[in-house]
mmCIF file of C-alpha atoms in Angstrom:
data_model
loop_
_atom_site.group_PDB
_atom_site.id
_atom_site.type_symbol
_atom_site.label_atom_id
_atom_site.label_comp_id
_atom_site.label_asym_id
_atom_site.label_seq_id
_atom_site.Cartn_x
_atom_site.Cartn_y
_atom_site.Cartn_z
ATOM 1 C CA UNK A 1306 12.903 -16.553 21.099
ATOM 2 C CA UNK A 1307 11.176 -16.734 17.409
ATOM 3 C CA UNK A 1308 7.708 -17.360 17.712
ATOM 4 C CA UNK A 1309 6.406 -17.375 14.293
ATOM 5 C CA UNK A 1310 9.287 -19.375 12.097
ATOM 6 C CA UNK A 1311 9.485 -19.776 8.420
ATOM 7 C CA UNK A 1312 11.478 -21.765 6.431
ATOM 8 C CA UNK A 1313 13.445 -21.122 4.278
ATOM 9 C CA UNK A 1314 14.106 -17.872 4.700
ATOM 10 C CA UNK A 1315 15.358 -17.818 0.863
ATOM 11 C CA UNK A 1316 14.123 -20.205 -1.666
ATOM 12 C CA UNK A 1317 14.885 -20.138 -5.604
ATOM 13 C CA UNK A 1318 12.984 -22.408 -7.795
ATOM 14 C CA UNK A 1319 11.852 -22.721 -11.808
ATOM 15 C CA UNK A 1320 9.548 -21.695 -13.609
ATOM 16 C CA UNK A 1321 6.500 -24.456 -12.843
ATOM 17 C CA UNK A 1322 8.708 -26.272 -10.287
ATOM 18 C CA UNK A 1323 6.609 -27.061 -7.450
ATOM 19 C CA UNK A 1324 7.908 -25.635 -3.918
ATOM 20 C CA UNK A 1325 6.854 -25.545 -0.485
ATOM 21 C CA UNK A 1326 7.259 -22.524 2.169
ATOM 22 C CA UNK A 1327 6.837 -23.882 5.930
ATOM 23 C CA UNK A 1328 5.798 -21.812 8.741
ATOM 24 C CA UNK A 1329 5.824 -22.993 12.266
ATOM 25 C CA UNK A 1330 4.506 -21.150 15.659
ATOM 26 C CA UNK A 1331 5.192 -21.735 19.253
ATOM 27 C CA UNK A 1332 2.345 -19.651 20.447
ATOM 28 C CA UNK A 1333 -0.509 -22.426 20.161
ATOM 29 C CA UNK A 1334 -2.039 -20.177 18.081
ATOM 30 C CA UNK A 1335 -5.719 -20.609 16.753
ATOM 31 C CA UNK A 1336 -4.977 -19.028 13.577
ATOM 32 C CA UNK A 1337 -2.909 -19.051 10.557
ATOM 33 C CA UNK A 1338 -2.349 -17.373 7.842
ATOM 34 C CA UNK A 1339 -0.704 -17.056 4.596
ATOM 35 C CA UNK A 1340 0.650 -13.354 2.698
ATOM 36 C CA UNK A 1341 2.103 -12.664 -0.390
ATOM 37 C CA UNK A 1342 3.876 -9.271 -0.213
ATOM 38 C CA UNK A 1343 5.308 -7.719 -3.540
ATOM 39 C CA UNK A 1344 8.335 -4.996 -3.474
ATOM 40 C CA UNK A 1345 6.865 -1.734 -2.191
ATOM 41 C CA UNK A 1346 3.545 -2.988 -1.704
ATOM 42 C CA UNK A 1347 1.086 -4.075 1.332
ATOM 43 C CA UNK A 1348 0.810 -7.801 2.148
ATOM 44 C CA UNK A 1349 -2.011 -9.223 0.174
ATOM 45 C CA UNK A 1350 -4.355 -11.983 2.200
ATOM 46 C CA UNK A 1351 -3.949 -15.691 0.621
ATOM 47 C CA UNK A 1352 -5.790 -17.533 2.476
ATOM 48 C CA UNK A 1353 -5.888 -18.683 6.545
ATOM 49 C CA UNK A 1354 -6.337 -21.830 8.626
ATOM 50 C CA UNK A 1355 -8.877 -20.968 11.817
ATOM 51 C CA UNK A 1356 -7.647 -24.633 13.242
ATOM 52 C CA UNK A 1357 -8.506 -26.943 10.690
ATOM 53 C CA UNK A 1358 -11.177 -24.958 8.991
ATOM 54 C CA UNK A 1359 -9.428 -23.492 5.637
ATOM 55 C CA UNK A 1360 -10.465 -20.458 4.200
ATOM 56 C CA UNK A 1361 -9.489 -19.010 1.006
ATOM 57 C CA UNK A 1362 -9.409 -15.720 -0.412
ATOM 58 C CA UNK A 1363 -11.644 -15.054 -3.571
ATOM 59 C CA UNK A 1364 -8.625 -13.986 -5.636
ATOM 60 C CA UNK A 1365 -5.967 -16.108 -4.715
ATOM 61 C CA UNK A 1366 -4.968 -18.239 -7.778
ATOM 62 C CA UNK A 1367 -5.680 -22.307 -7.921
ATOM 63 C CA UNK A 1368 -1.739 -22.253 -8.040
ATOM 64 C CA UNK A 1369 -1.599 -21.749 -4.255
ATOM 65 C CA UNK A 1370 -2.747 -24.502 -2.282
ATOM 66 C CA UNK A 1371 -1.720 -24.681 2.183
ATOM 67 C CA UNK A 1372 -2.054 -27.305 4.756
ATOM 68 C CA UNK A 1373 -2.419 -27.677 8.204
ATOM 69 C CA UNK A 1374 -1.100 -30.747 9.535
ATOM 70 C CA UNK A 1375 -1.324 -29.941 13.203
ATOM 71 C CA UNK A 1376 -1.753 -26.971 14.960
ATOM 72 C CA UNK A 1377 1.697 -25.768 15.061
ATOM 73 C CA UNK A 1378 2.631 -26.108 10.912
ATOM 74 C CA UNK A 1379 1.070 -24.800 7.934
ATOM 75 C CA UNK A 1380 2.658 -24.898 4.602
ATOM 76 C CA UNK A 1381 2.079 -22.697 1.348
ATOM 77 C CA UNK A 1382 2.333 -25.303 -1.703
ATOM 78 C CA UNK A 1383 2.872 -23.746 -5.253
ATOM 79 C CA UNK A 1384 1.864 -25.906 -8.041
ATOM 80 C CA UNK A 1385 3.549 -24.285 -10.723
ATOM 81 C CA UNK A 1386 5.803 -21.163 -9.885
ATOM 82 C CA UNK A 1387 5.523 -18.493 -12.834
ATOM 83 C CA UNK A 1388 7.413 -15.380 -12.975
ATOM 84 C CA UNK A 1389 4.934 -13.350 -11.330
ATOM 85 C CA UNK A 1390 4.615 -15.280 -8.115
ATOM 86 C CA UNK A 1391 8.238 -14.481 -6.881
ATOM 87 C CA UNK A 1392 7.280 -12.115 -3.888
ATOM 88 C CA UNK A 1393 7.748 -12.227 0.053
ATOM 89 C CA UNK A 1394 5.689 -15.046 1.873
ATOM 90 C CA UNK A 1395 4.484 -13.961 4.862
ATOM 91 C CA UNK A 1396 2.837 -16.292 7.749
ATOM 92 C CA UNK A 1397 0.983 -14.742 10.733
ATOM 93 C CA UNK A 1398 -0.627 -16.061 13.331
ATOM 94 C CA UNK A 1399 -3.472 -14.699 16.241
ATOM 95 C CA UNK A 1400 -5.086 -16.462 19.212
ATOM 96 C CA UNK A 1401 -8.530 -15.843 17.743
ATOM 97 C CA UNK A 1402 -10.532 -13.811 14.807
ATOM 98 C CA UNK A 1403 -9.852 -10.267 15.811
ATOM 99 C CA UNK A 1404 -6.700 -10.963 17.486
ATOM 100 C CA UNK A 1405 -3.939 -9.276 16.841
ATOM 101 C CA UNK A 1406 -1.708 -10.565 14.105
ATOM 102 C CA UNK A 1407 2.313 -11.460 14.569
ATOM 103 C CA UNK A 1408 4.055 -11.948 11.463
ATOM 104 C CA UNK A 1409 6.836 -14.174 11.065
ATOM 105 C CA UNK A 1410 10.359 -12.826 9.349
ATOM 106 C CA UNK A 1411 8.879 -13.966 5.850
ATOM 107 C CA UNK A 1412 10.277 -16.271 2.776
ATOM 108 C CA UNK A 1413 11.939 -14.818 -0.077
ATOM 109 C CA UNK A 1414 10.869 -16.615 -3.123
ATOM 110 C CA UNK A 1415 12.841 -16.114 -6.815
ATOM 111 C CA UNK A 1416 11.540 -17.634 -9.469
ATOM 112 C CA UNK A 1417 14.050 -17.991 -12.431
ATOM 113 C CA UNK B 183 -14.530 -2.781 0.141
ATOM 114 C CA UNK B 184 -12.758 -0.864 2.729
ATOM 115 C CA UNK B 185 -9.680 0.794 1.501
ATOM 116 C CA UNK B 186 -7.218 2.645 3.645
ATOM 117 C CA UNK B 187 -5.401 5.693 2.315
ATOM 118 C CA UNK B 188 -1.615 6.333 3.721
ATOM 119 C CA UNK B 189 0.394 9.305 3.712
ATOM 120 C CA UNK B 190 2.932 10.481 3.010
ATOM 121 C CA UNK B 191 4.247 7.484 0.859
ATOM 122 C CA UNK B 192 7.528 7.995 1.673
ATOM 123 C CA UNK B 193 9.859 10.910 4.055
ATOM 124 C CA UNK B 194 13.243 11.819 3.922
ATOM 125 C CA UNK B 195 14.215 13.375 7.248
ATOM 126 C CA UNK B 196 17.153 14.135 9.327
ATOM 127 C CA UNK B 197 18.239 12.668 12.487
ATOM 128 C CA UNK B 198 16.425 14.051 15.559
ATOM 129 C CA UNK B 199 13.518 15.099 13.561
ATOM 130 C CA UNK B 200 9.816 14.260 14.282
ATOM 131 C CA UNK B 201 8.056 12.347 11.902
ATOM 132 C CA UNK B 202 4.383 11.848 11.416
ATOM 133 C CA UNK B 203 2.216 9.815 9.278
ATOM 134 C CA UNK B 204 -1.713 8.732 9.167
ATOM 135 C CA UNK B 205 -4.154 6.788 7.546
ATOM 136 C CA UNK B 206 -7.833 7.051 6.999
ATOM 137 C CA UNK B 207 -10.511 5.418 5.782
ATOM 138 C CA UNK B 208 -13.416 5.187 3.908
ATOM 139 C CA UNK B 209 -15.433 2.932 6.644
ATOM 140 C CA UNK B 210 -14.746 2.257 10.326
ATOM 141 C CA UNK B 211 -13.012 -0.555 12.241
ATOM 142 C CA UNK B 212 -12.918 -1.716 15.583
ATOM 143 C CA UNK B 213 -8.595 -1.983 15.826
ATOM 144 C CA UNK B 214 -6.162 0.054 14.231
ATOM 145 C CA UNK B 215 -2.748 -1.194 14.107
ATOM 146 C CA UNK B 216 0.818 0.076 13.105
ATOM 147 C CA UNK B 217 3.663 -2.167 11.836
ATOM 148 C CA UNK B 218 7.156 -1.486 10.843
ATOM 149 C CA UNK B 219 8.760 -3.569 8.447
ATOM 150 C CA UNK B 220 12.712 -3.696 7.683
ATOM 151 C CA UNK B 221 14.179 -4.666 4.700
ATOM 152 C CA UNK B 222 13.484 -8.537 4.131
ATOM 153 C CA UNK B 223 11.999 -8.968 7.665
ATOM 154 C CA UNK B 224 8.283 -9.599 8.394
ATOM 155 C CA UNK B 225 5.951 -6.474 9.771
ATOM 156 C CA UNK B 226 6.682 -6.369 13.216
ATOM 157 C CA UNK B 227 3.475 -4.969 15.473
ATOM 158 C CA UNK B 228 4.307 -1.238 17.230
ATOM 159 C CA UNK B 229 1.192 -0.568 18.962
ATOM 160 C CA UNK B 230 -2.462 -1.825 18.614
ATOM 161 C CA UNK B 231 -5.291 0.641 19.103
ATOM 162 C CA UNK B 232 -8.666 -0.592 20.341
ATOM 163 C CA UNK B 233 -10.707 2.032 21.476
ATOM 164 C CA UNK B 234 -11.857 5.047 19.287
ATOM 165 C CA UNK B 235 -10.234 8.292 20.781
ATOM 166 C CA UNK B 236 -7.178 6.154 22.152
ATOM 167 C CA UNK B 237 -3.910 7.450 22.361
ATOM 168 C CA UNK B 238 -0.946 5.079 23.053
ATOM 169 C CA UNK B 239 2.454 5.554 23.705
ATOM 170 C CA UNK B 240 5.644 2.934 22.993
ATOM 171 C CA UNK B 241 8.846 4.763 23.553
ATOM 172 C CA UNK B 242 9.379 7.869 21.392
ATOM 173 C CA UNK B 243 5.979 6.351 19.546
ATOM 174 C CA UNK B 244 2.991 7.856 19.646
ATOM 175 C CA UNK B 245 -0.470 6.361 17.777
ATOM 176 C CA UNK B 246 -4.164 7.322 17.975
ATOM 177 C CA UNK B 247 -7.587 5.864 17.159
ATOM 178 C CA UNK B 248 -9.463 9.056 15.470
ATOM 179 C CA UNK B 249 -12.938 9.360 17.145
ATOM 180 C CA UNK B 250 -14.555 8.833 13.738
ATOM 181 C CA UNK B 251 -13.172 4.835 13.850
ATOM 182 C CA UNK B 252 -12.118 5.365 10.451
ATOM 183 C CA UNK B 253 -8.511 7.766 10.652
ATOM 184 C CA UNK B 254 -5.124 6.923 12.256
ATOM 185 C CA UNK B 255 -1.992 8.689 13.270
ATOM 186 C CA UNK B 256 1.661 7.405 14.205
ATOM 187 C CA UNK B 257 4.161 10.362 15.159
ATOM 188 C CA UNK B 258 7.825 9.322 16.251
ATOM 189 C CA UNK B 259 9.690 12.068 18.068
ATOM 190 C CA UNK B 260 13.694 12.440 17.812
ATOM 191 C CA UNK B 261 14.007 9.833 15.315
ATOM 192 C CA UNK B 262 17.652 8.087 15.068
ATOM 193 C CA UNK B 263 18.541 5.939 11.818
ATOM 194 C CA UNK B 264 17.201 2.691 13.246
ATOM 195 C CA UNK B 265 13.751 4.012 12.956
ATOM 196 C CA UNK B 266 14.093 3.815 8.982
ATOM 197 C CA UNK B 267 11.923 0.988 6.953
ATOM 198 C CA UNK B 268 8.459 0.714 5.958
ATOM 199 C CA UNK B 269 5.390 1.732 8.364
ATOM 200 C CA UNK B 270 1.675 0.141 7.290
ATOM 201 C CA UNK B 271 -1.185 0.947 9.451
ATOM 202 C CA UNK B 272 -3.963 -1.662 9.180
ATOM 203 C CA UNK B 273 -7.389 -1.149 10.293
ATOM 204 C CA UNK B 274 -9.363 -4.788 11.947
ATOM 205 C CA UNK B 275 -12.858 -5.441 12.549
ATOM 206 C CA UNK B 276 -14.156 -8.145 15.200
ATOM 207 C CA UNK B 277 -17.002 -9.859 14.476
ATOM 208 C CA UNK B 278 -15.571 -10.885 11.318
ATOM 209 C CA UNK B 279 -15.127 -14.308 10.400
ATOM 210 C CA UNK B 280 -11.445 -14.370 10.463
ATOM 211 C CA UNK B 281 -10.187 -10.853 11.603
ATOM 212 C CA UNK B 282 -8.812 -9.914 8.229
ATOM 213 C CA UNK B 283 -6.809 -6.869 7.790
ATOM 214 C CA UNK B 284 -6.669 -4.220 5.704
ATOM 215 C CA UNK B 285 -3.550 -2.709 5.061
ATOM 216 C CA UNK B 286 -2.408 0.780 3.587
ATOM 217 C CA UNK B 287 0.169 1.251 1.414
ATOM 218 C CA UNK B 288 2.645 2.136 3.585
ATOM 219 C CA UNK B 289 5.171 5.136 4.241
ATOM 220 C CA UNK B 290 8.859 4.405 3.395
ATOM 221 C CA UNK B 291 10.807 6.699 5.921
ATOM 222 C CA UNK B 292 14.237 7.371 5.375
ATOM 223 C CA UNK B 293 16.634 9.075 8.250
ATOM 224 C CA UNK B 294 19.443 10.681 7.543
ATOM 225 C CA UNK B 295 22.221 10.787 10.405
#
């Protein structure tokens, strides 16, 4: 059974058209958090959720905002899509800080 | 900040062949990890390595934790055409405030039948 879900799994939007990327967990998980993974490169660290407490990267745009509304959802919000943000969206969860990581099967965003 | 160099970036190989791949570092952690990631899937975790000096086996995987704490190495014996995608190794320290990792760049292998 899935234990780290994301939907959608596709999502197409315009250029500055707000969207939202859910991820859900069935682990209980302490942790959240929230990738952005270009073609042939490494996820890159957003920002995470260690239970309510948000933490974001230094780098990660204003653009990209997340929420937390219980412990088993987090969303990615994107204020204004631009060409550059269309990428992989990766959620991951762990029990605790040094935990290890389980990714969930990612969102494909297009941004046209 | 830490960086983690991966190599080979990518292999071509044949069926049946053994394939190996490492990373290293240019400071220590406390966890090395090694993911495999199919086209349009999410990294999926292949083994975890906690202890420096470690060697783990899952399946025809094998994975170390160098003594130094700051190298890695993932060999995969006989490999079949499922085994192709992308492998990142990822190095963890605990005591941080949110276990971040840091990824390499990842080796794209390619197996031909």
């Amino acid at each position: 059974d899935a234990m780290v879900i994301q939907n959608p799994r596709y999502q197409v939007t315009q250029f500055g058209k707000p969207v939202t990327l859910s991820c859900s967990q069935t682990l209980n998980h302490n942790v959240m958090y929230w990738y952005q993974q270009k073609s042939s490169q490494a996820p890159k660290l957003l920002f995470h959720y260690y239970d309510k407490d948000f933490n974001n990267e230094a780098d990660t745009p204003d653009n990209f905002q997340s929420r937390r509304p219980n412990t088993s959802f987090c969303f990615l919000d994107i204020r204004s899509p631009g060409l550059g943000d269309a990428a992989m969206y990766l959620c991951a969860t762990t029990t605790g800080v040094a935990d290890t990581q389980y990714f969930g099967p990612g969102t494909r965003l297009t941004v046209l | 900040g830490q960086q983690l160099n991966q190599s080979p970036q990518s292999m071509f190989i044949q069926e049946g062949e053994d394939v190996s791949m490492n990373c290293t570092s240019s400071s220590i952690f406390n966890t090395w990890l090694w993911y495999k990631q199919d086209p349009g899937e999410g990294p999926v975790l292949l083994i975890a390595l906690y202890k420096a000096g470690e060697l783990t086996s899952n399946g025809r995987l094998t994975a170390q934790f160098g003594i130094t704490r700051k190298d890695s190495f993932l060999n995969i014996s006989a490999s079949i055409p499922s085994d192709v995608g992308i492998y990142f190794c990822a190095g963890q320290n605990s005591g941080t405030s949110y276990g971040k990792l840091t990824f390499g760049q990842g080796t794209i292998l390619t197996v031909h039948p």
